[in-house]
Short mmCIF file of C-alpha atoms and ligand atoms in Angstrom, two decimals:
data_model
loop_
_atom_site.label_atom_id
_atom_site.label_comp_id
_atom_site.label_asym_id
_atom_site.label_seq_id
_atom_site.Cartn_x
_atom_site.Cartn_y
_atom_site.Cartn_z
CA UNK C 4 13.89 68.19 -46.80
CA UNK C 5 15.48 67.93 -43.32
CA UNK C 6 19.21 68.25 -42.89
CA UNK C 7 20.73 64.83 -42.16
CA UNK C 8 24.29 65.87 -41.58
CA UNK C 9 26.34 68.97 -41.56
CA UNK C 10 29.96 70.04 -41.40
CA UNK C 11 30.32 73.45 -39.76
CA UNK C 12 33.62 75.25 -40.36
CA UNK C 13 35.45 71.96 -40.13
CA UNK C 14 39.20 71.69 -40.08
CA UNK C 15 41.09 68.43 -40.03
CA UNK C 16 44.79 68.22 -39.28
CA UNK C 17 46.82 65.05 -39.42
CA UNK C 18 49.98 65.23 -37.32
CA UNK C 19 52.94 63.76 -39.22
CA UNK C 20 55.90 63.84 -36.85
CA UNK C 21 57.01 67.48 -36.71
CA UNK C 22 54.71 68.41 -39.57
CA UNK C 23 50.96 68.79 -39.76
CA UNK C 24 48.99 67.98 -42.88
CA UNK C 25 45.81 70.02 -43.07
CA UNK C 26 43.35 67.88 -45.03
CA UNK C 27 40.30 70.15 -44.65
CA UNK C 28 40.15 73.91 -44.03
CA UNK C 29 37.00 75.62 -42.88
CA UNK C 30 34.63 73.32 -44.77
CA UNK C 31 30.91 73.87 -44.26
CA UNK C 32 28.30 71.75 -46.03
CA UNK C 33 24.79 70.43 -45.34
CA UNK C 34 23.36 67.19 -46.69
CA UNK C 35 19.58 66.93 -46.88
CA UNK C 36 17.40 63.84 -46.83
CA UNK C 37 16.95 62.34 -50.28
CA UNK C 38 19.98 63.94 -51.89
CA UNK C 39 22.37 62.19 -54.31
CA UNK C 40 25.59 64.08 -53.76
CA UNK C 41 29.13 63.52 -54.92
CA UNK C 42 32.30 64.92 -53.37
CA UNK C 43 34.59 65.41 -56.32
CA UNK C 44 38.15 66.63 -56.59
CA UNK C 45 41.61 65.33 -57.36
CA UNK C 46 43.41 62.77 -55.24
CA UNK C 47 44.48 64.35 -51.96
CA UNK C 48 41.81 67.07 -52.03
CA UNK C 49 40.18 65.83 -48.81
CA UNK C 50 37.23 63.75 -50.06
CA UNK C 51 37.88 60.71 -47.87
CA UNK C 52 38.62 62.89 -44.88
CA UNK C 53 35.29 64.68 -45.29
CA UNK C 54 33.36 61.42 -45.73
CA UNK C 55 35.08 59.86 -42.71
CA UNK C 56 34.05 62.84 -40.57
CA UNK C 57 30.45 62.75 -41.76
CA UNK C 58 30.46 58.98 -41.23
CA UNK C 59 31.70 59.43 -37.65
CA UNK C 60 34.80 57.36 -38.38
CA UNK C 61 36.93 60.27 -37.21
CA UNK C 62 36.56 63.56 -35.33
CA UNK C 63 37.36 67.08 -36.55
CA UNK C 64 40.32 69.15 -35.30
CA UNK C 65 38.09 72.22 -35.22
CA UNK C 66 34.52 73.05 -36.12
CA UNK C 67 31.65 70.64 -35.65
CA UNK C 68 29.98 67.65 -37.26
CA UNK C 69 26.21 67.39 -36.82
CA UNK C 70 24.36 64.17 -37.51
CA UNK C 71 20.57 64.15 -37.37
CA UNK C 72 20.62 67.31 -35.26
CA UNK C 73 23.22 66.13 -32.74
CA UNK C 74 26.73 67.46 -32.36
CA UNK C 75 28.91 64.38 -32.72
CA UNK C 76 31.40 65.87 -30.23
CA UNK C 77 28.85 65.31 -27.44
CA UNK C 78 29.01 61.54 -28.03
CA UNK C 79 31.59 59.23 -26.47
CA UNK C 80 33.31 56.58 -28.56
CA UNK C 81 30.77 53.91 -27.65
CA UNK C 82 27.76 56.07 -28.50
CA UNK C 83 29.46 57.11 -31.71
CA UNK C 84 29.99 53.44 -32.59
CA UNK C 85 26.29 52.80 -32.07
CA UNK C 86 25.38 55.74 -34.31
CA UNK C 87 27.68 54.35 -37.01
CA UNK C 88 26.22 50.86 -36.73
CA UNK C 89 22.59 52.01 -36.81
CA UNK C 90 22.37 55.23 -38.81
CA UNK C 91 25.15 55.11 -41.39
CA UNK C 92 25.71 52.68 -44.24
CA UNK C 93 29.22 52.44 -45.66
CA UNK C 94 30.38 51.36 -49.08
CA UNK C 95 34.13 51.25 -49.64
CA UNK C 96 36.37 51.28 -52.68
CA UNK C 97 37.71 47.82 -51.79
CA UNK C 98 34.30 46.35 -50.83
CA UNK C 99 35.52 45.32 -47.34
CA UNK C 100 33.42 42.18 -47.12
CA UNK C 101 34.36 39.52 -44.59
CA UNK C 102 35.94 36.72 -46.67
CA UNK C 103 34.83 33.77 -44.53
CA UNK C 104 31.18 34.85 -44.49
CA UNK C 105 28.68 34.28 -47.30
CA UNK C 106 26.86 37.16 -48.98
CA UNK C 107 23.88 36.44 -46.73
CA UNK C 108 26.02 36.37 -43.58
CA UNK C 109 27.87 39.57 -44.50
CA UNK C 110 24.57 41.41 -44.85
CA UNK C 111 23.05 39.82 -41.76
CA UNK C 112 26.06 40.83 -39.67
CA UNK C 113 25.28 44.48 -40.35
CA UNK C 114 21.81 43.97 -38.88
CA UNK C 115 23.23 42.15 -35.85
CA UNK C 116 25.68 44.99 -35.22
CA UNK C 117 22.82 47.48 -35.55
CA UNK C 118 20.99 45.58 -32.81
CA UNK C 119 18.14 44.43 -35.04
CA UNK C 120 16.61 41.24 -33.65
CA UNK C 121 13.34 40.75 -35.47
CA UNK C 122 12.75 39.97 -39.11
CA UNK C 123 16.40 39.72 -40.04
CA UNK C 124 16.01 36.87 -42.51
CA UNK C 125 13.39 38.64 -44.63
CA UNK C 126 15.32 41.91 -44.58
CA UNK C 127 18.60 40.27 -45.63
CA UNK C 128 16.92 38.41 -48.49
CA UNK C 129 15.12 41.52 -49.69
CA UNK C 130 18.30 43.60 -49.58
CA UNK C 131 20.20 41.04 -51.65
CA UNK C 132 17.26 40.64 -54.03
CA UNK C 133 17.13 44.41 -54.50
CA UNK C 134 20.70 44.42 -55.79
CA UNK C 135 20.08 41.44 -58.07
CA UNK C 136 21.86 38.84 -55.94
CA UNK C 137 18.89 36.76 -54.82
CA UNK C 138 20.54 33.67 -56.33
CA UNK C 139 23.91 34.20 -54.67
CA UNK C 140 23.08 34.18 -50.97
CA UNK C 141 25.48 31.34 -50.19
CA UNK C 142 28.49 32.59 -52.15
CA UNK C 143 31.57 33.83 -50.36
CA UNK C 144 33.21 37.05 -51.62
CA UNK C 145 35.95 35.12 -53.47
CA UNK C 146 33.23 33.32 -55.46
CA UNK C 147 31.76 36.62 -56.66
CA UNK C 148 33.00 39.14 -59.23
CA UNK C 149 34.10 42.60 -58.09
CA UNK C 150 30.81 44.09 -59.27
CA UNK C 151 28.86 41.43 -57.37
CA UNK C 152 30.93 42.01 -54.23
CA UNK C 153 30.16 45.70 -54.39
CA UNK C 154 26.46 44.81 -54.72
CA UNK C 155 26.73 42.80 -51.51
CA UNK C 156 28.31 45.87 -49.92
CA UNK C 157 25.38 47.99 -51.10
CA UNK C 158 22.93 45.46 -49.64
CA UNK C 159 24.91 45.49 -46.39
CA UNK C 160 24.71 49.27 -46.24
CA UNK C 161 21.01 49.48 -47.11
CA UNK C 162 19.67 46.62 -45.00
CA UNK C 163 19.89 48.78 -41.86
CA UNK C 164 17.74 51.46 -43.47
CA UNK C 165 20.34 54.06 -42.47
CA UNK C 166 19.84 57.81 -42.46
CA UNK C 167 22.61 58.12 -45.03
CA UNK C 168 24.78 55.88 -47.16
CA UNK C 169 28.37 57.01 -47.54
CA UNK C 170 30.36 55.55 -50.43
CA UNK C 171 34.04 56.40 -50.79
CA UNK C 172 35.06 55.90 -54.44
CA UNK C 173 32.64 52.97 -54.81
CA UNK C 174 33.47 52.41 -58.48
CA UNK C 175 37.23 52.94 -58.37
CA UNK C 176 38.08 49.21 -58.32
CA UNK C 177 35.57 48.27 -61.00
CA UNK C 178 35.69 48.29 -64.80
CA UNK C 179 33.50 50.92 -66.41
CA UNK C 180 30.58 48.54 -67.11
CA UNK C 181 30.41 47.29 -63.52
CA UNK C 182 31.03 50.80 -62.21
CA UNK C 183 28.10 52.11 -64.22
CA UNK C 184 25.91 49.26 -62.95
CA UNK C 185 26.78 50.03 -59.32
CA UNK C 186 26.01 53.69 -59.84
CA UNK C 187 22.72 52.80 -61.52
CA UNK C 188 21.71 50.69 -58.50
CA UNK C 189 22.56 53.52 -56.11
CA UNK C 190 20.61 55.97 -58.24
CA UNK C 191 17.60 53.68 -58.39
CA UNK C 192 17.61 53.25 -54.59
CA UNK C 193 17.74 57.01 -54.32
CA UNK C 194 14.86 57.61 -56.72
CA UNK C 195 12.68 54.66 -55.76
CA UNK C 196 13.29 54.36 -52.01
CA UNK C 197 14.50 57.87 -51.22
CA UNK C 198 17.83 56.66 -49.80
CA UNK C 199 20.24 59.54 -49.18
CA UNK C 200 23.61 58.94 -50.83
CA UNK C 201 26.86 60.77 -50.38
CA UNK C 202 29.73 59.42 -52.43
CA UNK C 203 33.13 60.46 -53.67
CA UNK C 204 34.95 60.02 -56.93
CA UNK C 205 37.57 61.63 -59.09
CA UNK C 206 36.06 60.07 -62.22
CA UNK C 207 34.30 62.73 -64.37
CA UNK C 208 31.89 60.12 -65.81
CA UNK C 209 30.72 59.29 -62.29
CA UNK C 210 30.55 62.94 -61.26
CA UNK C 211 28.23 63.52 -64.21
CA UNK C 212 25.67 61.14 -62.66
CA UNK C 213 25.27 63.10 -59.43
CA UNK C 214 22.55 65.63 -58.82
CA UNK C 215 24.67 67.71 -56.49
CA UNK C 216 28.39 68.15 -56.98
CA UNK C 217 30.52 69.44 -54.12
CA UNK C 218 34.06 70.10 -55.31
CA UNK C 219 37.06 70.04 -53.01
CA UNK C 220 40.52 71.32 -53.81
CA UNK C 221 43.46 71.25 -51.38
CA UNK C 222 41.05 70.84 -48.47
CA UNK C 223 38.84 73.74 -49.47
CA UNK C 224 35.26 73.50 -50.67
CA UNK C 225 35.51 75.40 -53.95
CA UNK C 226 32.16 74.71 -55.60
CA UNK C 227 28.69 73.36 -54.76
CA UNK C 228 26.32 72.88 -57.70
CA UNK C 229 22.89 71.25 -57.84
CA UNK C 230 20.76 70.38 -60.80
CA UNK C 231 17.10 69.49 -60.81
CA UNK C 232 15.96 65.89 -60.53
CA UNK C 233 15.69 64.32 -63.98
CA UNK C 234 12.09 63.49 -64.86
P1 ADP K 20 41.20 62.24 -51.16
O1 ADP K 20 40.25 61.24 -50.59
O2 ADP K 20 40.51 63.38 -51.86
O3 ADP K 20 42.24 61.61 -52.02
P2 ADP K 20 42.21 62.44 -48.45
O4 ADP K 20 41.10 62.94 -47.58
O5 ADP K 20 42.52 61.00 -48.41
O6 ADP K 20 41.97 62.94 -49.95
O7 ADP K 20 43.56 63.21 -48.07
C1 ADP K 20 43.64 64.62 -47.94
C2 ADP K 20 45.04 64.97 -47.46
O8 ADP K 20 45.25 64.47 -46.16
C3 ADP K 20 46.16 64.39 -48.33
O9 ADP K 20 47.22 65.32 -48.35
C4 ADP K 20 46.54 63.15 -47.58
O10 ADP K 20 47.87 62.82 -47.82
C5 ADP K 20 46.33 63.57 -46.13
N1 ADP K 20 45.95 62.45 -45.26
C6 ADP K 20 44.82 61.70 -45.35
N2 ADP K 20 44.76 60.79 -44.36
C7 ADP K 20 45.89 60.96 -43.63
C8 ADP K 20 46.42 60.33 -42.46
N3 ADP K 20 45.76 59.34 -41.86
N4 ADP K 20 47.61 60.78 -41.99
C9 ADP K 20 48.26 61.79 -42.60
N5 ADP K 20 47.81 62.42 -43.69
C10 ADP K 20 46.65 62.03 -44.20
MG1 MG K 21 40.04 59.21 -50.96
#
Protein backbone atom coordinates (compact mmCIF):
# COMPACT_ATOMS: atom_id res chain seq x y z
CA UNK A 1 0.00 0.00 0.00
CA UNK A 2 1.24 3.56 -0.68
CA UNK A 3 2.97 5.54 2.02
CA UNK A 4 0.64 8.24 3.36
CA UNK A 5 3.00 9.95 5.73
CA UNK A 6 6.51 9.66 6.87
CA UNK A 7 8.81 11.06 9.53
CA UNK A 8 12.43 11.09 8.35
CA UNK A 9 15.07 11.45 11.07
CA UNK A 10 12.83 13.86 12.92
CA UNK A 11 13.95 15.79 15.95
CA UNK A 12 11.71 18.07 17.94
CA UNK A 13 13.04 20.50 20.52
CA UNK A 14 10.89 22.67 22.73
CA UNK A 15 12.72 25.72 24.04
CA UNK A 16 11.98 26.25 27.73
CA UNK A 17 13.72 29.46 28.74
CA UNK A 18 17.41 28.60 28.98
CA UNK A 19 16.69 24.90 28.64
CA UNK A 20 15.64 22.82 25.67
CA UNK A 21 13.40 19.79 26.00
CA UNK A 22 14.03 17.29 23.24
CA UNK A 23 10.73 15.49 22.72
CA UNK A 24 11.77 13.39 19.69
CA UNK A 25 15.25 12.25 18.64
CA UNK A 26 15.96 10.94 15.18
CA UNK A 27 12.56 9.30 14.71
CA UNK A 28 11.85 7.70 11.34
CA UNK A 29 8.56 5.97 10.59
CA UNK A 30 6.29 5.39 7.57
CA UNK A 31 2.53 4.99 7.71
CA UNK A 32 0.89 3.16 4.81
CA UNK A 33 -2.65 3.44 3.52
CA UNK A 34 -5.05 1.17 5.36
CA UNK A 35 -2.95 0.69 8.48
CA UNK A 36 -4.29 0.67 12.05
CA UNK A 37 -1.29 1.85 14.03
CA UNK A 38 -0.83 2.86 17.64
CA UNK A 39 1.96 4.99 19.07
CA UNK A 40 2.45 3.58 22.54
CA UNK A 41 4.75 4.56 25.36
CA UNK A 42 4.63 6.14 28.79
CA UNK A 43 3.53 9.69 29.42
CA UNK A 44 6.18 12.10 28.15
CA UNK A 45 7.64 9.65 25.62
CA UNK A 46 6.78 11.89 22.66
CA UNK A 47 3.53 10.38 21.32
CA UNK A 48 1.60 13.65 21.06
CA UNK A 49 4.60 15.42 19.60
CA UNK A 50 4.91 12.78 16.88
CA UNK A 51 1.17 12.87 16.09
CA UNK A 52 1.18 16.68 15.98
CA UNK A 53 4.04 16.62 13.46
CA UNK A 54 2.36 14.03 11.26
CA UNK A 55 -0.88 16.00 11.55
CA UNK A 56 0.89 19.19 10.43
CA UNK A 57 -0.05 20.95 13.66
CA UNK A 58 3.63 21.66 14.25
CA UNK A 59 6.93 21.59 12.37
CA UNK A 60 10.06 19.56 13.16
CA UNK A 61 13.30 21.09 14.50
CA UNK A 62 15.28 18.81 12.18
CA UNK A 63 14.51 16.08 9.70
CA UNK A 64 11.44 16.08 7.50
CA UNK A 65 7.75 15.28 7.55
CA UNK A 66 6.28 13.93 4.30
CA UNK A 67 2.55 13.85 3.70
CA UNK A 68 1.21 12.17 0.58
CA UNK A 69 4.61 12.52 -1.07
CA UNK A 70 5.14 16.20 -0.25
CA UNK A 71 7.69 17.62 2.15
CA UNK A 72 5.60 19.65 4.58
CA UNK A 73 8.48 22.15 4.92
CA UNK A 74 7.78 23.33 1.37
CA UNK A 75 4.31 24.51 2.41
CA UNK A 76 3.57 27.90 3.95
CA UNK A 77 1.26 28.19 6.95
CA UNK A 78 -1.81 28.80 4.80
CA UNK A 79 -1.16 25.82 2.53
CA UNK A 80 -0.46 23.70 5.58
CA UNK A 81 -3.79 24.78 7.08
CA UNK A 82 -5.55 23.70 3.90
CA UNK A 83 -3.82 20.30 4.00
CA UNK A 84 -4.94 19.88 7.61
CA UNK A 85 -8.52 20.84 6.82
CA UNK A 86 -8.82 18.58 3.78
CA UNK A 87 -6.52 15.60 4.24
CA UNK A 88 -6.30 14.96 7.97
CA UNK A 89 -9.02 14.01 10.44
CA UNK A 90 -8.34 14.67 14.11
CA UNK A 91 -9.78 13.02 17.18
CA UNK A 92 -8.69 14.40 20.53
CA UNK A 93 -8.64 13.10 24.07
CA UNK A 94 -11.03 15.85 25.18
CA UNK A 95 -13.33 15.59 22.11
CA UNK A 96 -12.91 19.31 21.25
CA UNK A 97 -16.42 19.78 19.92
CA UNK A 98 -17.82 23.29 19.64
CA UNK A 99 -20.30 23.58 22.54
CA UNK A 100 -22.79 25.94 20.88
CA UNK A 101 -23.12 23.79 17.76
CA UNK A 102 -25.26 20.66 17.44
CA UNK A 103 -23.75 17.30 16.50
CA UNK A 104 -24.88 17.93 12.92
CA UNK A 105 -23.37 21.42 12.85
CA UNK A 106 -20.07 20.26 14.37
CA UNK A 107 -19.69 17.66 11.63
CA UNK A 108 -20.86 20.00 8.88
CA UNK A 109 -18.34 22.63 9.94
CA UNK A 110 -15.51 20.23 9.13
CA UNK A 111 -16.84 19.93 5.58
CA UNK A 112 -17.18 23.71 5.27
CA UNK A 113 -13.60 24.19 6.43
CA UNK A 114 -12.47 21.55 3.94
CA UNK A 115 -14.12 23.59 1.19
CA UNK A 116 -16.75 20.98 0.36
CA UNK A 117 -19.79 22.66 -1.18
CA UNK A 118 -21.87 19.89 -2.69
CA UNK A 119 -23.73 17.10 -0.95
CA UNK A 120 -22.89 18.22 2.56
CA UNK A 121 -26.23 17.29 4.10
CA UNK A 122 -26.12 13.67 2.94
CA UNK A 123 -22.49 13.27 3.96
CA UNK A 124 -23.06 14.69 7.45
CA UNK A 125 -26.07 12.44 8.03
CA UNK A 126 -24.23 9.37 6.78
CA UNK A 127 -21.19 10.10 8.95
CA UNK A 128 -23.35 10.46 12.07
CA UNK A 129 -25.38 7.38 11.14
CA UNK A 130 -22.16 5.39 10.72
CA UNK A 131 -21.21 6.07 14.33
CA UNK A 132 -24.70 5.25 15.60
CA UNK A 133 -25.84 8.82 16.21
CA UNK A 134 -28.48 9.14 13.50
CA UNK A 135 -31.05 10.03 16.17
CA UNK A 136 -28.94 12.70 17.85
CA UNK A 137 -28.29 15.19 15.06
CA UNK A 138 -29.78 18.11 16.99
CA UNK A 139 -28.09 17.50 20.33
CA UNK A 140 -25.41 19.84 21.59
CA UNK A 141 -22.27 18.30 23.13
CA UNK A 142 -23.49 18.97 26.70
CA UNK A 143 -26.60 16.87 25.93
CA UNK A 144 -24.47 13.88 24.93
CA UNK A 145 -22.43 11.43 27.01
CA UNK A 146 -18.64 11.40 26.70
CA UNK A 147 -18.78 8.31 24.50
CA UNK A 148 -21.38 9.96 22.26
CA UNK A 149 -19.30 13.14 22.03
CA UNK A 150 -16.32 11.12 20.93
CA UNK A 151 -18.52 9.48 18.29
CA UNK A 152 -19.40 12.94 16.97
CA UNK A 153 -15.67 13.65 16.85
CA UNK A 154 -15.12 10.47 14.84
CA UNK A 155 -17.89 11.48 12.43
CA UNK A 156 -16.31 14.94 12.15
CA UNK A 157 -12.95 13.40 11.32
CA UNK A 158 -14.32 10.87 8.81
CA UNK A 159 -16.82 13.06 6.96
CA UNK A 160 -13.98 14.71 5.00
CA UNK A 161 -12.76 11.33 3.77
CA UNK A 162 -9.25 12.27 4.89
CA UNK A 163 -6.06 10.49 3.90
CA UNK A 164 -5.45 9.67 7.55
CA UNK A 165 -7.24 9.98 10.88
CA UNK A 166 -5.03 10.93 13.80
CA UNK A 167 -6.38 10.22 17.28
CA UNK A 168 -4.39 11.34 20.32
CA UNK A 169 -5.42 9.20 23.31
CA UNK A 170 -9.01 8.97 22.03
CA UNK A 171 -10.17 6.75 24.90
CA UNK A 172 -8.32 8.40 27.77
CA UNK A 173 -11.34 10.38 29.01
CA UNK A 174 -13.78 7.50 28.67
CA UNK A 175 -14.71 4.59 30.95
CA UNK A 176 -13.54 1.22 29.70
CA UNK A 177 -16.91 0.27 28.12
CA UNK A 178 -17.15 3.49 26.13
CA UNK A 179 -13.45 3.35 25.32
CA UNK A 180 -13.85 -0.14 23.92
CA UNK A 181 -16.86 0.99 21.87
CA UNK A 182 -14.91 3.90 20.37
CA UNK A 183 -12.04 1.62 19.48
CA UNK A 184 -14.46 -0.88 17.93
CA UNK A 185 -15.93 1.86 15.71
CA UNK A 186 -12.47 2.95 14.60
CA UNK A 187 -11.51 -0.64 13.87
CA UNK A 188 -14.68 -1.24 11.89
CA UNK A 189 -14.09 1.89 9.79
CA UNK A 190 -10.59 0.62 9.15
CA UNK A 191 -11.71 -2.87 8.11
CA UNK A 192 -14.88 -1.94 6.27
CA UNK A 193 -13.97 1.39 4.66
CA UNK A 194 -10.18 1.13 4.63
CA UNK A 195 -9.71 4.30 6.68
CA UNK A 196 -6.10 4.75 7.81
CA UNK A 197 -5.86 5.31 11.57
CA UNK A 198 -2.94 6.45 13.64
CA UNK A 199 -3.65 6.77 17.33
CA UNK A 200 -1.82 6.99 20.61
CA UNK A 201 -2.41 5.50 24.01
CA UNK A 202 -0.58 4.40 27.11
CA UNK A 203 -3.34 1.90 27.94
CA UNK A 204 -2.13 -1.71 27.34
CA UNK A 205 -5.71 -2.89 26.63
CA UNK A 206 -5.97 -0.37 23.80
CA UNK A 207 -2.49 -1.15 22.51
CA UNK A 208 -3.55 -4.79 22.25
CA UNK A 209 -6.21 -3.81 19.66
CA UNK A 210 -3.76 -2.31 17.18
CA UNK A 211 -2.31 -4.17 14.25
CA UNK A 212 0.92 -2.21 14.30
CA UNK A 213 2.52 -1.01 17.50
CA UNK A 214 5.19 1.69 17.37
CA UNK A 215 6.73 2.17 20.80
CA UNK A 216 8.36 5.41 21.90
CA UNK A 217 10.53 5.90 24.94
CA UNK A 218 12.15 9.21 25.93
CA UNK A 219 11.67 10.49 22.38
CA UNK A 220 13.23 7.47 20.72
CA UNK A 221 11.42 4.94 18.58
CA UNK A 222 12.37 1.72 20.36
CA UNK A 223 10.11 -0.86 18.72
CA UNK A 224 7.88 -1.30 15.67
CA UNK A 225 5.84 -4.51 15.52
CA UNK A 226 3.12 -5.57 13.09
CA UNK A 227 0.81 -8.52 13.21
CA UNK A 228 -1.31 -9.90 10.42
CA UNK A 229 -4.87 -8.73 9.90
CA UNK A 230 -7.27 -10.89 11.90
CA UNK A 231 -9.53 -12.94 9.64
P1 LIG B 1 3.31 12.03 25.38
O1 LIG B 1 2.23 12.44 24.45
O2 LIG B 1 3.91 10.69 25.05
O3 LIG B 1 2.90 12.12 26.81
P2 LIG B 1 4.56 14.54 24.61
O4 LIG B 1 4.83 14.48 23.14
O5 LIG B 1 3.39 15.32 25.05
O6 LIG B 1 4.54 13.05 25.20
O7 LIG B 1 5.83 15.15 25.36
C1 LIG B 1 7.16 14.71 25.13
C2 LIG B 1 8.10 15.60 25.92
O8 LIG B 1 8.06 16.92 25.42
C3 LIG B 1 7.75 15.69 27.41
O9 LIG B 1 8.96 15.80 28.13
C4 LIG B 1 6.97 16.98 27.48
O10 LIG B 1 7.09 17.56 28.74
C5 LIG B 1 7.64 17.83 26.42
N1 LIG B 1 6.73 18.79 25.78
C6 LIG B 1 5.63 18.49 25.04
N2 LIG B 1 5.05 19.61 24.57
C7 LIG B 1 5.80 20.64 25.03
C8 LIG B 1 5.72 22.06 24.88
N3 LIG B 1 4.75 22.63 24.16
N4 LIG B 1 6.67 22.80 25.50
C9 LIG B 1 7.65 22.23 26.22
N5 LIG B 1 7.78 20.90 26.38
C10 LIG B 1 6.88 20.12 25.80
MG1 LIG C 1 0.24 12.89 24.81
